[in-house]
GROMACS .gro file of N, CA, C and O in nm:
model
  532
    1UNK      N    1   2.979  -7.484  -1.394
    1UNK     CA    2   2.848  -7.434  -1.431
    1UNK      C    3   2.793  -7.353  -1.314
    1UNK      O    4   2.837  -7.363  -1.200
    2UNK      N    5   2.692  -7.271  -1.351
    2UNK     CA    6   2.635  -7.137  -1.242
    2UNK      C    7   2.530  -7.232  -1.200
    2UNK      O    8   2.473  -7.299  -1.287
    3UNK      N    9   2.492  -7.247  -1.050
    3UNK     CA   10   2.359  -7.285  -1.024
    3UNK      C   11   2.290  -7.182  -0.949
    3UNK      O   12   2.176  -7.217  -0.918
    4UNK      N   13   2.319  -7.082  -0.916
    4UNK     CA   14   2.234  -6.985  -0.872
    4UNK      C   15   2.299  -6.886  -0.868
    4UNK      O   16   2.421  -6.896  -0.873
    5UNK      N   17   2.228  -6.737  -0.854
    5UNK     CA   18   2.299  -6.623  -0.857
    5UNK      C   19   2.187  -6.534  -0.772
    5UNK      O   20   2.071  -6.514  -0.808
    6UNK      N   21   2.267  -6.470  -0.616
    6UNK     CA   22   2.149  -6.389  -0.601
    6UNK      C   23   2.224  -6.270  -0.536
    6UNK      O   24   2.341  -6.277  -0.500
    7UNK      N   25   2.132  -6.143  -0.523
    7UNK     CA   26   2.210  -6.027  -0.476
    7UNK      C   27   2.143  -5.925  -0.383
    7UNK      O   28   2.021  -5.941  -0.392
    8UNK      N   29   2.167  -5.846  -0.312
    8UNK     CA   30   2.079  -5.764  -0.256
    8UNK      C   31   2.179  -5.690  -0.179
    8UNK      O   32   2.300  -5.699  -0.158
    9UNK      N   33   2.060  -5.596  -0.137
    9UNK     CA   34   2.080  -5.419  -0.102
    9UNK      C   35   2.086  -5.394   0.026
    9UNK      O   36   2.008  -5.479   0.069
   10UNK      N   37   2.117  -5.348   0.100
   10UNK     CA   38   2.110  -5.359   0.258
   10UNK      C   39   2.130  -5.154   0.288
   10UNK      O   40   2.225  -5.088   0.246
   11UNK      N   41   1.992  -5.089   0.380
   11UNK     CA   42   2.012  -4.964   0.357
   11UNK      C   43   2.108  -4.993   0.563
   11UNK      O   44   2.062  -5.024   0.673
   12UNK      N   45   2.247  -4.962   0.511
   12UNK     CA   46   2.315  -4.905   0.736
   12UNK      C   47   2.232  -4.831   0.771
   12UNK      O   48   2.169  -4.899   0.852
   13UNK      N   49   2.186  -4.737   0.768
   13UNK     CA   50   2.081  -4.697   0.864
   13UNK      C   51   1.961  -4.757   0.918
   13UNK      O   52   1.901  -4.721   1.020
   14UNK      N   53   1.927  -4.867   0.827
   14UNK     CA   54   1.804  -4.958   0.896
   14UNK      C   55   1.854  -5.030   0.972
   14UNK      O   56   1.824  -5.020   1.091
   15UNK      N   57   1.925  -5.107   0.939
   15UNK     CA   58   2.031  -5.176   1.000
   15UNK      C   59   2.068  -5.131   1.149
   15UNK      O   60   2.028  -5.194   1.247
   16UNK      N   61   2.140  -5.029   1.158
   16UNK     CA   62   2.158  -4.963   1.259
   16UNK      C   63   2.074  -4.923   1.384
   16UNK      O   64   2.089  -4.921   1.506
   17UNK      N   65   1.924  -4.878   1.244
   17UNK     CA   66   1.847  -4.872   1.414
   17UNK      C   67   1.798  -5.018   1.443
   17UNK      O   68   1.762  -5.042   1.558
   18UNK      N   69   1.793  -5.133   1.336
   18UNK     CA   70   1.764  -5.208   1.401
   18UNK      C   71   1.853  -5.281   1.561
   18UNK      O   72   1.814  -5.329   1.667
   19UNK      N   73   1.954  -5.260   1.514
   19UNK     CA   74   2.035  -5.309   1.646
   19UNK      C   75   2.021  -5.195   1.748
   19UNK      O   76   2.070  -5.227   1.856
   20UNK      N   77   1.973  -5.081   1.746
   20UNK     CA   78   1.991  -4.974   1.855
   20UNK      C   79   1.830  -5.045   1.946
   20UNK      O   80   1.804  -5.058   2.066
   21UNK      N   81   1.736  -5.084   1.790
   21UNK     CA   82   1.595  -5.107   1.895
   21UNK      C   83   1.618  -5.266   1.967
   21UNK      O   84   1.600  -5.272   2.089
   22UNK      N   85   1.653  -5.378   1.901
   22UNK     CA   86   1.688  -5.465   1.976
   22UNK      C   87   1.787  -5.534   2.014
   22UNK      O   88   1.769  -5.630   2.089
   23UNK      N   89   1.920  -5.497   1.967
   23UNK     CA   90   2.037  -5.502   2.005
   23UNK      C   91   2.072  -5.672   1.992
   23UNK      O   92   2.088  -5.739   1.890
   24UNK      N   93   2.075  -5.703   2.108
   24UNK     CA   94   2.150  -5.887   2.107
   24UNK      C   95   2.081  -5.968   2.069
   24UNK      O   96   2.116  -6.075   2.019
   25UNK      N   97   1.907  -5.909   2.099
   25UNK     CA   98   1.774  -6.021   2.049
   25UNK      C   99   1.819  -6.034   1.874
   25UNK      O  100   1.839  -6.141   1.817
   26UNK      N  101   1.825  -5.934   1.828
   26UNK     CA  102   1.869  -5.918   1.699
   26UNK      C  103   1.982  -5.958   1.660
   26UNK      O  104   1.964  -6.013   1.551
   27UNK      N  105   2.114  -5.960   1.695
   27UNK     CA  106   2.229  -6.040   1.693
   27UNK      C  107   2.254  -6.169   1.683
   27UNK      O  108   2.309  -6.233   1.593
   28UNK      N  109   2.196  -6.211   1.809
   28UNK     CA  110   2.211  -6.344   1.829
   28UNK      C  111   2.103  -6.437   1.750
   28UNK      O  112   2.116  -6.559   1.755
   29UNK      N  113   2.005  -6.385   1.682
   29UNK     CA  114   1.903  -6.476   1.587
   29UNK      C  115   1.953  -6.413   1.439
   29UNK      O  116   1.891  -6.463   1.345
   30UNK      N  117   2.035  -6.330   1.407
   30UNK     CA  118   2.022  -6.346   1.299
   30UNK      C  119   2.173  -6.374   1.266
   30UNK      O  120   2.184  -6.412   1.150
   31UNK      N  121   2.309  -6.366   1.341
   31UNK     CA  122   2.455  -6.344   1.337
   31UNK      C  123   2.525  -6.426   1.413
   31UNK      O  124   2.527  -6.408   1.535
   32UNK      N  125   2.601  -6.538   1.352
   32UNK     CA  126   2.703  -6.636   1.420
   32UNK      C  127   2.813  -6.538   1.498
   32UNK      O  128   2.879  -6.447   1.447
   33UNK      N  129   2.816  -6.588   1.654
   33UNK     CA  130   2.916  -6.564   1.695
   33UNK      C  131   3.071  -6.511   1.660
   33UNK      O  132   3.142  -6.435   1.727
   34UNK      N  133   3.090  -6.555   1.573
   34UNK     CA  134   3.204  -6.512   1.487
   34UNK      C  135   3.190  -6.389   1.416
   34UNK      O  136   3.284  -6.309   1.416
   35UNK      N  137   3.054  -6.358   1.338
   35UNK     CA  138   2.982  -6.239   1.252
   35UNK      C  139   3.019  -6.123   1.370
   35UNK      O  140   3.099  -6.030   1.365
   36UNK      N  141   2.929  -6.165   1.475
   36UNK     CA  142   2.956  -6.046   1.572
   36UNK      C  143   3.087  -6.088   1.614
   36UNK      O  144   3.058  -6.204   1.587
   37UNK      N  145   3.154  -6.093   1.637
   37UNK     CA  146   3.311  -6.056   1.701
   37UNK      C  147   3.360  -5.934   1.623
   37UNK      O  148   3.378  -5.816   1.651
   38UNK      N  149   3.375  -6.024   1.496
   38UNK     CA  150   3.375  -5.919   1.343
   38UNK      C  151   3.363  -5.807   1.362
   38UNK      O  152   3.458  -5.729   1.364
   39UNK      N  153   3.211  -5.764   1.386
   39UNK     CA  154   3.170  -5.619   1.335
   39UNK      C  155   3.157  -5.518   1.477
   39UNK      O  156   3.129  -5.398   1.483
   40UNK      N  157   3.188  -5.617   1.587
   40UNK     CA  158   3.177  -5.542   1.738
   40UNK      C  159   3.376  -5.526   1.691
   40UNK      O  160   3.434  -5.465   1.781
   41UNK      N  161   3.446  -5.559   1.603
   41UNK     CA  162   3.590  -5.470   1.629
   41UNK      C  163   3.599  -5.378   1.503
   41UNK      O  164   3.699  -5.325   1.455
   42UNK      N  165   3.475  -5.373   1.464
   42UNK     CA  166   3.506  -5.244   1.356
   42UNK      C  167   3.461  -5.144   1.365
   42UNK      O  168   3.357  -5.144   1.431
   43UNK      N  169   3.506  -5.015   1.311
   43UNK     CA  170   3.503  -4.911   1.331
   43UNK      C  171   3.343  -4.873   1.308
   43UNK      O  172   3.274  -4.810   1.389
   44UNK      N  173   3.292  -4.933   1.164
   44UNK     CA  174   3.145  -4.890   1.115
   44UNK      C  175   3.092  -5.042   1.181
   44UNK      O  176   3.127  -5.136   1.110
   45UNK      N  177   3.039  -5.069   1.267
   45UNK     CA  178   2.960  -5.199   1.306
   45UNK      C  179   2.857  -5.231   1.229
   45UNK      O  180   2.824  -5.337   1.177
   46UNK      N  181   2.801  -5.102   1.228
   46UNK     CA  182   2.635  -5.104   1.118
   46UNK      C  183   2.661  -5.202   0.961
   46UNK      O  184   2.620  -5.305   0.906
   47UNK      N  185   2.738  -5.110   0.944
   47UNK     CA  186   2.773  -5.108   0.781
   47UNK      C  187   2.798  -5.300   0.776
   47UNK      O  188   2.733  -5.381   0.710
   48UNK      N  189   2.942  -5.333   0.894
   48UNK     CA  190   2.939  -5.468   0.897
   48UNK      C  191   2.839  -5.586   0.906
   48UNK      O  192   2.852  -5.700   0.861
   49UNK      N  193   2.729  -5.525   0.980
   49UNK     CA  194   2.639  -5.630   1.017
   49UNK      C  195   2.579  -5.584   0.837
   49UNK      O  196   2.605  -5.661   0.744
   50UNK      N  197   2.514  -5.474   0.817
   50UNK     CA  198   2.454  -5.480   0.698
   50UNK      C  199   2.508  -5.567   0.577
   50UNK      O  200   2.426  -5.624   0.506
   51UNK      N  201   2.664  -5.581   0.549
   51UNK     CA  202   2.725  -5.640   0.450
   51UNK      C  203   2.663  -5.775   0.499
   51UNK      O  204   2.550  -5.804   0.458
   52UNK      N  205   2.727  -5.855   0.581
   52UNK     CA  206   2.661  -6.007   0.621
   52UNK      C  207   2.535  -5.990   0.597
   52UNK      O  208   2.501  -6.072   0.511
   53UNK      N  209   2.422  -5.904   0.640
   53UNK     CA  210   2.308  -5.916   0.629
   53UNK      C  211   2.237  -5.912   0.482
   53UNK      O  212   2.128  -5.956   0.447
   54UNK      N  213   2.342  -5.841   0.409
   54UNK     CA  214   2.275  -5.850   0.259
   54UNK      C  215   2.379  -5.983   0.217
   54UNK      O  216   2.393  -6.001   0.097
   55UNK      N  217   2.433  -6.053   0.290
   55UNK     CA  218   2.549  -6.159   0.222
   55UNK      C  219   2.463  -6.283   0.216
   55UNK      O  220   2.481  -6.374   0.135
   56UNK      N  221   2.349  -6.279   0.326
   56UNK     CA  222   2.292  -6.388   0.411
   56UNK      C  223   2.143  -6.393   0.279
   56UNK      O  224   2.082  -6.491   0.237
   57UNK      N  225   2.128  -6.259   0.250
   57UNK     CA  226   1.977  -6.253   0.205
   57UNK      C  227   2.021  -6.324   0.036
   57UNK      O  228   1.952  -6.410  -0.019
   58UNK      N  229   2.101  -6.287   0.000
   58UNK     CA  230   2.173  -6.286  -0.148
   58UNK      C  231   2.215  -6.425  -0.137
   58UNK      O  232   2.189  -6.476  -0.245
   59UNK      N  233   2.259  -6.499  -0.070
   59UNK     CA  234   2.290  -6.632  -0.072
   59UNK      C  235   2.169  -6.725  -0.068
   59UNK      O  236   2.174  -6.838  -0.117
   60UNK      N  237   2.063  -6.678  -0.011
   60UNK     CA  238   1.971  -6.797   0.012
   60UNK      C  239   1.857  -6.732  -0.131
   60UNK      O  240   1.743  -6.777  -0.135
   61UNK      N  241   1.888  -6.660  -0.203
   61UNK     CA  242   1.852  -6.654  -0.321
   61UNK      C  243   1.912  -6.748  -0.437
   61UNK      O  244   1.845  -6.814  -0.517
   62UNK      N  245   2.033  -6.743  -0.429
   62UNK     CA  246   2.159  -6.840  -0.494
   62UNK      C  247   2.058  -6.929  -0.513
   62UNK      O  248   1.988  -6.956  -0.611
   63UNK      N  249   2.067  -6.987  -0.359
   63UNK     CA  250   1.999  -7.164  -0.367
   63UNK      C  251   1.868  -7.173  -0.363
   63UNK      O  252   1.814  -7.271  -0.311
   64UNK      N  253   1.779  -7.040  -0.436
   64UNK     CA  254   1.685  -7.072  -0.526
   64UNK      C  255   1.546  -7.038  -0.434
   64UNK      O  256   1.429  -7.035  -0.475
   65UNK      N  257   1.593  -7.014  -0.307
   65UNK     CA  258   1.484  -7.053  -0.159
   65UNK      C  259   1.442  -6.934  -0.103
   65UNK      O  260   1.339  -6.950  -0.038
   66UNK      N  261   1.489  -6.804  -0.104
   66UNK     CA  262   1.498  -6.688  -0.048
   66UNK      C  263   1.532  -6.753   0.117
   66UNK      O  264   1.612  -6.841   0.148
   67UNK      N  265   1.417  -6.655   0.228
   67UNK     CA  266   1.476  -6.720   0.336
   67UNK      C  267   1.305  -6.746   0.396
   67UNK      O  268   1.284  -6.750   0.518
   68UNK      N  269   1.213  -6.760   0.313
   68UNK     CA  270   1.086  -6.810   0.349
   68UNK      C  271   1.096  -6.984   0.325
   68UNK      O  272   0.995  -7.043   0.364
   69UNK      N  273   1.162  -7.038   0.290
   69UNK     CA  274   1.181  -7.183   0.287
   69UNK      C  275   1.255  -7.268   0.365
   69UNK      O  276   1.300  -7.377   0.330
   70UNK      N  277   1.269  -7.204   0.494
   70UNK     CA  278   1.329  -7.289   0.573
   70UNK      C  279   1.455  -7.268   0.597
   70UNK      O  280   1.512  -7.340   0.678
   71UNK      N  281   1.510  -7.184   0.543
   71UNK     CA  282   1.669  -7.166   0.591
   71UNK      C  283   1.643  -7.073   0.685
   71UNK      O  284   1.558  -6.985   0.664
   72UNK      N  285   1.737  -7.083   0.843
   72UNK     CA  286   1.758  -7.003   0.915
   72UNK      C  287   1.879  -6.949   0.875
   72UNK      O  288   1.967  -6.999   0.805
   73UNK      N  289   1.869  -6.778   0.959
   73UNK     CA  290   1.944  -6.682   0.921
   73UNK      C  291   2.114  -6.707   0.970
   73UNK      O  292   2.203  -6.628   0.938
   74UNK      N  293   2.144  -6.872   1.080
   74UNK     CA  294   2.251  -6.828   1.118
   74UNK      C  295   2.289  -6.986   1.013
   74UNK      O  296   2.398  -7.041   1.032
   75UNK      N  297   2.212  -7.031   0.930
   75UNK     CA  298   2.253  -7.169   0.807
   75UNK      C  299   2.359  -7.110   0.705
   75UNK      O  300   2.428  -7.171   0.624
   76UNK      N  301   2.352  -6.931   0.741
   76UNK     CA  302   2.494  -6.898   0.636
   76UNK      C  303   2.545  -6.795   0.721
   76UNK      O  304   2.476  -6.723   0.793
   77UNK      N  305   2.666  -6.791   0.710
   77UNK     CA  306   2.794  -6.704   0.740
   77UNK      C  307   2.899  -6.657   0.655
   77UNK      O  308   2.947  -6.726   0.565
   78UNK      N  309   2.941  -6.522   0.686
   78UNK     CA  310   3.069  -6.485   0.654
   78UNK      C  311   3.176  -6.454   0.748
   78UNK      O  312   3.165  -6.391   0.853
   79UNK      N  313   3.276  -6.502   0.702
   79UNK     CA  314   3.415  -6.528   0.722
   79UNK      C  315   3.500  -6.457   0.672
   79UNK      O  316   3.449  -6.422   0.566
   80UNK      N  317   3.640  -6.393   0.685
   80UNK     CA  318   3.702  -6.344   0.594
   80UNK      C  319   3.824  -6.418   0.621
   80UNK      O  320   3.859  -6.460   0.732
   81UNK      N  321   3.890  -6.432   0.501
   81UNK     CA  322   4.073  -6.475   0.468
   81UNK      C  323   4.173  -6.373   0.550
   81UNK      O  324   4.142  -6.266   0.601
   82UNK      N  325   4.256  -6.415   0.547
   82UNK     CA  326   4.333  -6.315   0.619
   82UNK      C  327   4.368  -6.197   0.522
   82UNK      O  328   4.406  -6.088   0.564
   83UNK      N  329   4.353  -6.230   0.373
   83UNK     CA  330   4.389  -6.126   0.290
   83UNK      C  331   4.255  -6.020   0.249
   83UNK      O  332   4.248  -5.929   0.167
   84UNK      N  333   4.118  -6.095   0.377
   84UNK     CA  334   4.014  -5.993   0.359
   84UNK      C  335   3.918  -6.010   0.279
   84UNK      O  336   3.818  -5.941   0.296
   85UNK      N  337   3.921  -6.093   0.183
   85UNK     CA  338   3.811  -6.191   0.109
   85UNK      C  339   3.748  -6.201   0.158
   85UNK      O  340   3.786  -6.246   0.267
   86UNK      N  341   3.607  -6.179   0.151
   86UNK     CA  342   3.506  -6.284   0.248
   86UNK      C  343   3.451  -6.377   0.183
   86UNK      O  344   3.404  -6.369   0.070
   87UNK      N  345   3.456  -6.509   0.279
   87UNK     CA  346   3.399  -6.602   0.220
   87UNK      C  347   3.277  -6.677   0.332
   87UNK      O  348   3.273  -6.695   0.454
   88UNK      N  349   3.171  -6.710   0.200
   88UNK     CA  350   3.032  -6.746   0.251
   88UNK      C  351   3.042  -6.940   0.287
   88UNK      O  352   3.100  -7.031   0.228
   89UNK      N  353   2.961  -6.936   0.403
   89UNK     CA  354   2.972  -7.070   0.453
   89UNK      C  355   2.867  -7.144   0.494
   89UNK      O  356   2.846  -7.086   0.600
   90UNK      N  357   2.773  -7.243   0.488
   90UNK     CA  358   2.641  -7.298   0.451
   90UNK      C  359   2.668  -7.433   0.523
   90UNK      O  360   2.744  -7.523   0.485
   91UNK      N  361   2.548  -7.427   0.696
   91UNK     CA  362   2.515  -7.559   0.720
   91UNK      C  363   2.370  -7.563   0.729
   91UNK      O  364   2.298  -7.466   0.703
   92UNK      N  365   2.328  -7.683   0.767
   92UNK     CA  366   2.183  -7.720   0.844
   92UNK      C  367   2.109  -7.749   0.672
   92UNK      O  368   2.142  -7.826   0.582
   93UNK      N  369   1.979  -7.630   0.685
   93UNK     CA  370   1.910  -7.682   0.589
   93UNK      C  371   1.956  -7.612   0.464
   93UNK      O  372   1.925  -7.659   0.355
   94UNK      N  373   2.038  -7.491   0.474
   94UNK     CA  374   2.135  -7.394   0.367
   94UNK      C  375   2.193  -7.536   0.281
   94UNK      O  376   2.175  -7.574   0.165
   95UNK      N  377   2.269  -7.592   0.395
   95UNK     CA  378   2.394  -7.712   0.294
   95UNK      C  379   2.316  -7.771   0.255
   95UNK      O  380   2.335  -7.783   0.134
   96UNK      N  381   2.163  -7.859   0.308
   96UNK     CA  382   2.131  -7.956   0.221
   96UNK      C  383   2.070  -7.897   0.142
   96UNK      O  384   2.029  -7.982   0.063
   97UNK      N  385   2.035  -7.796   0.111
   97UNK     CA  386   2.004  -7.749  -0.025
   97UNK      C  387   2.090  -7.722  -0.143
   97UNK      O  388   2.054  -7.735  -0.260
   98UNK      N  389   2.206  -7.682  -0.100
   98UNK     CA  390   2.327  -7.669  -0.147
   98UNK      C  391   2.334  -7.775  -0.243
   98UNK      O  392   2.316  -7.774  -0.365
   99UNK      N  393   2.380  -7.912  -0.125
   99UNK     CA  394   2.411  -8.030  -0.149
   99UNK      C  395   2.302  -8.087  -0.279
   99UNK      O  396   2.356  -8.143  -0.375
  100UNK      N  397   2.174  -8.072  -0.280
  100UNK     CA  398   2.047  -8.123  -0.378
  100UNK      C  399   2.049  -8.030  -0.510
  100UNK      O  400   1.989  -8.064  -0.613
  101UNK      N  401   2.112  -7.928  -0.501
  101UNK     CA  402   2.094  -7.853  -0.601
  101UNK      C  403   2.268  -7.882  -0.684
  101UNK      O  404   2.289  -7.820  -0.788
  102UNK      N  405   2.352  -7.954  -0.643
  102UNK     CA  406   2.467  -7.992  -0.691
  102UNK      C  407   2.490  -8.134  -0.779
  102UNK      O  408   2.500  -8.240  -0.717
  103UNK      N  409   2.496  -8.131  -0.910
  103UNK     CA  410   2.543  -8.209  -0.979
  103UNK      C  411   2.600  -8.323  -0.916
  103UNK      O  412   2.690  -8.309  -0.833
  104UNK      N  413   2.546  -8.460  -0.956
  104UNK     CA  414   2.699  -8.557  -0.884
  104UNK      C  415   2.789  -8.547  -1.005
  104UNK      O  416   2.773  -8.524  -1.125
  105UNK      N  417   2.906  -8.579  -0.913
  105UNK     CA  418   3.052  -8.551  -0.992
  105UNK      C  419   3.090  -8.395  -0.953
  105UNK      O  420   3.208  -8.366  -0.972
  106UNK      N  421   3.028  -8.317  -0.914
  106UNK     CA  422   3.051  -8.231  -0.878
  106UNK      C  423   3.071  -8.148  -0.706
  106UNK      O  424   3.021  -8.188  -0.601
  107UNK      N  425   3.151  -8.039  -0.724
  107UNK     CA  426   3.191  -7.994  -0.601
  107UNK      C  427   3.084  -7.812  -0.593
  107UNK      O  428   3.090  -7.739  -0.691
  108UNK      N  429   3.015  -7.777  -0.492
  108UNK     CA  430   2.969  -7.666  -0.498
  108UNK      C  431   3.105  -7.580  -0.437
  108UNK      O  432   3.186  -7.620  -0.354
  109UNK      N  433   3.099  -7.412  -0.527
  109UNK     CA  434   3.181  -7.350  -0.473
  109UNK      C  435   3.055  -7.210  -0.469
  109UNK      O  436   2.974  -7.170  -0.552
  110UNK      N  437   3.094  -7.162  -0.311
  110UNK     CA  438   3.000  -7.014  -0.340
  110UNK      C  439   3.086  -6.931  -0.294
  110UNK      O  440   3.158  -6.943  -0.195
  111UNK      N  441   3.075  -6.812  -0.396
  111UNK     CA  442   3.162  -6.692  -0.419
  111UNK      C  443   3.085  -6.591  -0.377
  111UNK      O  444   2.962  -6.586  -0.383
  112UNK      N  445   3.190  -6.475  -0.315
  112UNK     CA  446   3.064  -6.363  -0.259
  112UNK      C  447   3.150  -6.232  -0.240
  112UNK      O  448   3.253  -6.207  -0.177
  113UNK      N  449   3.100  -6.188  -0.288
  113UNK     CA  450   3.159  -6.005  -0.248
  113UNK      C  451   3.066  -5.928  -0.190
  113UNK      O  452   2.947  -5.934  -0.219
  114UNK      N  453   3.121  -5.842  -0.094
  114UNK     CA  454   3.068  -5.768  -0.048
  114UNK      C  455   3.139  -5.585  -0.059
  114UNK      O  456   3.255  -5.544  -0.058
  115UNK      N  457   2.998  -5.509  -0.070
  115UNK     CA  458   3.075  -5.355  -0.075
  115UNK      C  459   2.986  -5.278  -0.018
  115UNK      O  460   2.870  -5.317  -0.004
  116UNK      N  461   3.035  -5.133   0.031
  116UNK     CA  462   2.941  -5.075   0.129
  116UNK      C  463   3.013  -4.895   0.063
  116UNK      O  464   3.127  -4.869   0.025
  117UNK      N  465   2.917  -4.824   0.071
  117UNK     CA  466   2.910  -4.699   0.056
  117UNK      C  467   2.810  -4.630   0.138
  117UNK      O  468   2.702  -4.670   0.096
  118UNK      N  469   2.793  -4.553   0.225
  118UNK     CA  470   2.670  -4.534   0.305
  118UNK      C  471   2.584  -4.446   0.242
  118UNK      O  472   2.636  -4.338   0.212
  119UNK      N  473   2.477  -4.460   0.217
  119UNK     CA  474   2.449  -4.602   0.325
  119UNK      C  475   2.345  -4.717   0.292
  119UNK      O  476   2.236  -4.755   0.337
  120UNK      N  477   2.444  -4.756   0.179
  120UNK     CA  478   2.403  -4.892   0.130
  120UNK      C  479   2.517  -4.980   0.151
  120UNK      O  480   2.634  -4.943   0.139
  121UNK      N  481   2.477  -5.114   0.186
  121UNK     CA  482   2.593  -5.204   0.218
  121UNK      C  483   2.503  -5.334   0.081
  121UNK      O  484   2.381  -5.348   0.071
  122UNK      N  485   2.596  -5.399   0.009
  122UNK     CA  486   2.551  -5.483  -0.130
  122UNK      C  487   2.652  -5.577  -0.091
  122UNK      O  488   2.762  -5.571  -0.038
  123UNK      N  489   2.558  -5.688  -0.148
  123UNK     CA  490   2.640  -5.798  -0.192
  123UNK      C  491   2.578  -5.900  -0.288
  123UNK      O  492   2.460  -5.909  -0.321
  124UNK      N  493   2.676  -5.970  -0.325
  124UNK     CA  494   2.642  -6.099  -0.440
  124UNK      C  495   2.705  -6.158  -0.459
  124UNK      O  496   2.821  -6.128  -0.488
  125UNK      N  497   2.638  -6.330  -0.448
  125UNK     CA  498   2.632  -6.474  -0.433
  125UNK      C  499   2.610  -6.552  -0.583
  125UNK      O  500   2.509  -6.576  -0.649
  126UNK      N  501   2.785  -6.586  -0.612
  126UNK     CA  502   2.747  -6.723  -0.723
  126UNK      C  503   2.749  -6.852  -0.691
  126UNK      O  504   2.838  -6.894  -0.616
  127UNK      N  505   2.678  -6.913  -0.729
  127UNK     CA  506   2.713  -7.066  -0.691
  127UNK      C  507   2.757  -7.162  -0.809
  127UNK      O  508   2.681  -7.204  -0.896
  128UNK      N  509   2.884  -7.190  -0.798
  128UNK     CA  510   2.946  -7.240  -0.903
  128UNK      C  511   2.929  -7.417  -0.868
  128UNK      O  512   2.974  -7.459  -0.761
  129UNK      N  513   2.877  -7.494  -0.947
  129UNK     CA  514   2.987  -7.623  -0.975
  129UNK      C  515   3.059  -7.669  -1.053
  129UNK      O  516   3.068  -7.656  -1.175
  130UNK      N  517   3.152  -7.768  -0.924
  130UNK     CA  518   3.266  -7.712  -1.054
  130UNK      C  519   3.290  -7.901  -1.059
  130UNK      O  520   3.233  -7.971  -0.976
  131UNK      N  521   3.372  -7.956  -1.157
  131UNK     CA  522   3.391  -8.095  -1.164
  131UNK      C  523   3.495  -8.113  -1.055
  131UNK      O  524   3.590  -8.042  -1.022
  132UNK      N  525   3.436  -8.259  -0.999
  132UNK     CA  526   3.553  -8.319  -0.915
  132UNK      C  527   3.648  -8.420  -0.976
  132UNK      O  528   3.613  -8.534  -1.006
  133UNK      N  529   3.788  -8.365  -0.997
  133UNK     CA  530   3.900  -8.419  -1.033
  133UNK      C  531   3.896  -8.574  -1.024
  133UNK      O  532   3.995  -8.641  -1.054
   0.00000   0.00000   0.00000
């Protein structure tokens, strides 16, 4: 079953100057260590931080909260598979919302794509549960 679905728009050029005006202040409060490794080895950095950044906004819609309810910006992350998937990842007050908004008997799964054309970077967040075997 779907328990939330959320999505959003991210313009790279805002993005961009935002990191040109505050650079690491901006990094480091809104992007897990790992996020930036990420997008400091890619070619478009902007575009990267923008995808996470619309990954982050679109997920805490999912779980119903936007990000005025208490979720901090580094309670979700993206990750990618080695085959380039990215996948979204939820602790602190993200998971226990997660966790309250999940069926018992059930397992939460959140699915997420991300795509970028400049200079919009999009993404969107399902939150599936699914039965535990």
């Amino acid at each position: 079953m779907i328990l939330g679905v959320g999505t959003d728009l991210a313009n790279i050029d805002r993005i961009a100057g935002t990191l040109d005006r505050f650079g690491d202040r901006f990094r480091n409060r809104v992007f897990t260590e790992t996020e930036q490794a990420k997008a400091e080895r890619r070619k478009d950095v902007a575009g990267t931080y923008a995808k996470r950044w619309a990954a982050k906004e679109a997920c805490s819609k999912a779980l119903g909260t936007g990000l005025a309810m208490g979720i901090a910006w580094k309670d979700m992350s993206v990750t990618n598979l080695r085959t380039g998937q990215p996948v979204m990842h939820v602790t602190g007050w993200a998971k226990d919302r997660l966790d309250k908004m999940t069926p018992p008997g059930h397992e939460a799964v959140i699915h997420v794509t991300l795509t970028d054309d400049h200079p919009w970077a999009q993404a969107f967040v399902v939150i599936e549960a699914r039965p535990i075997a």
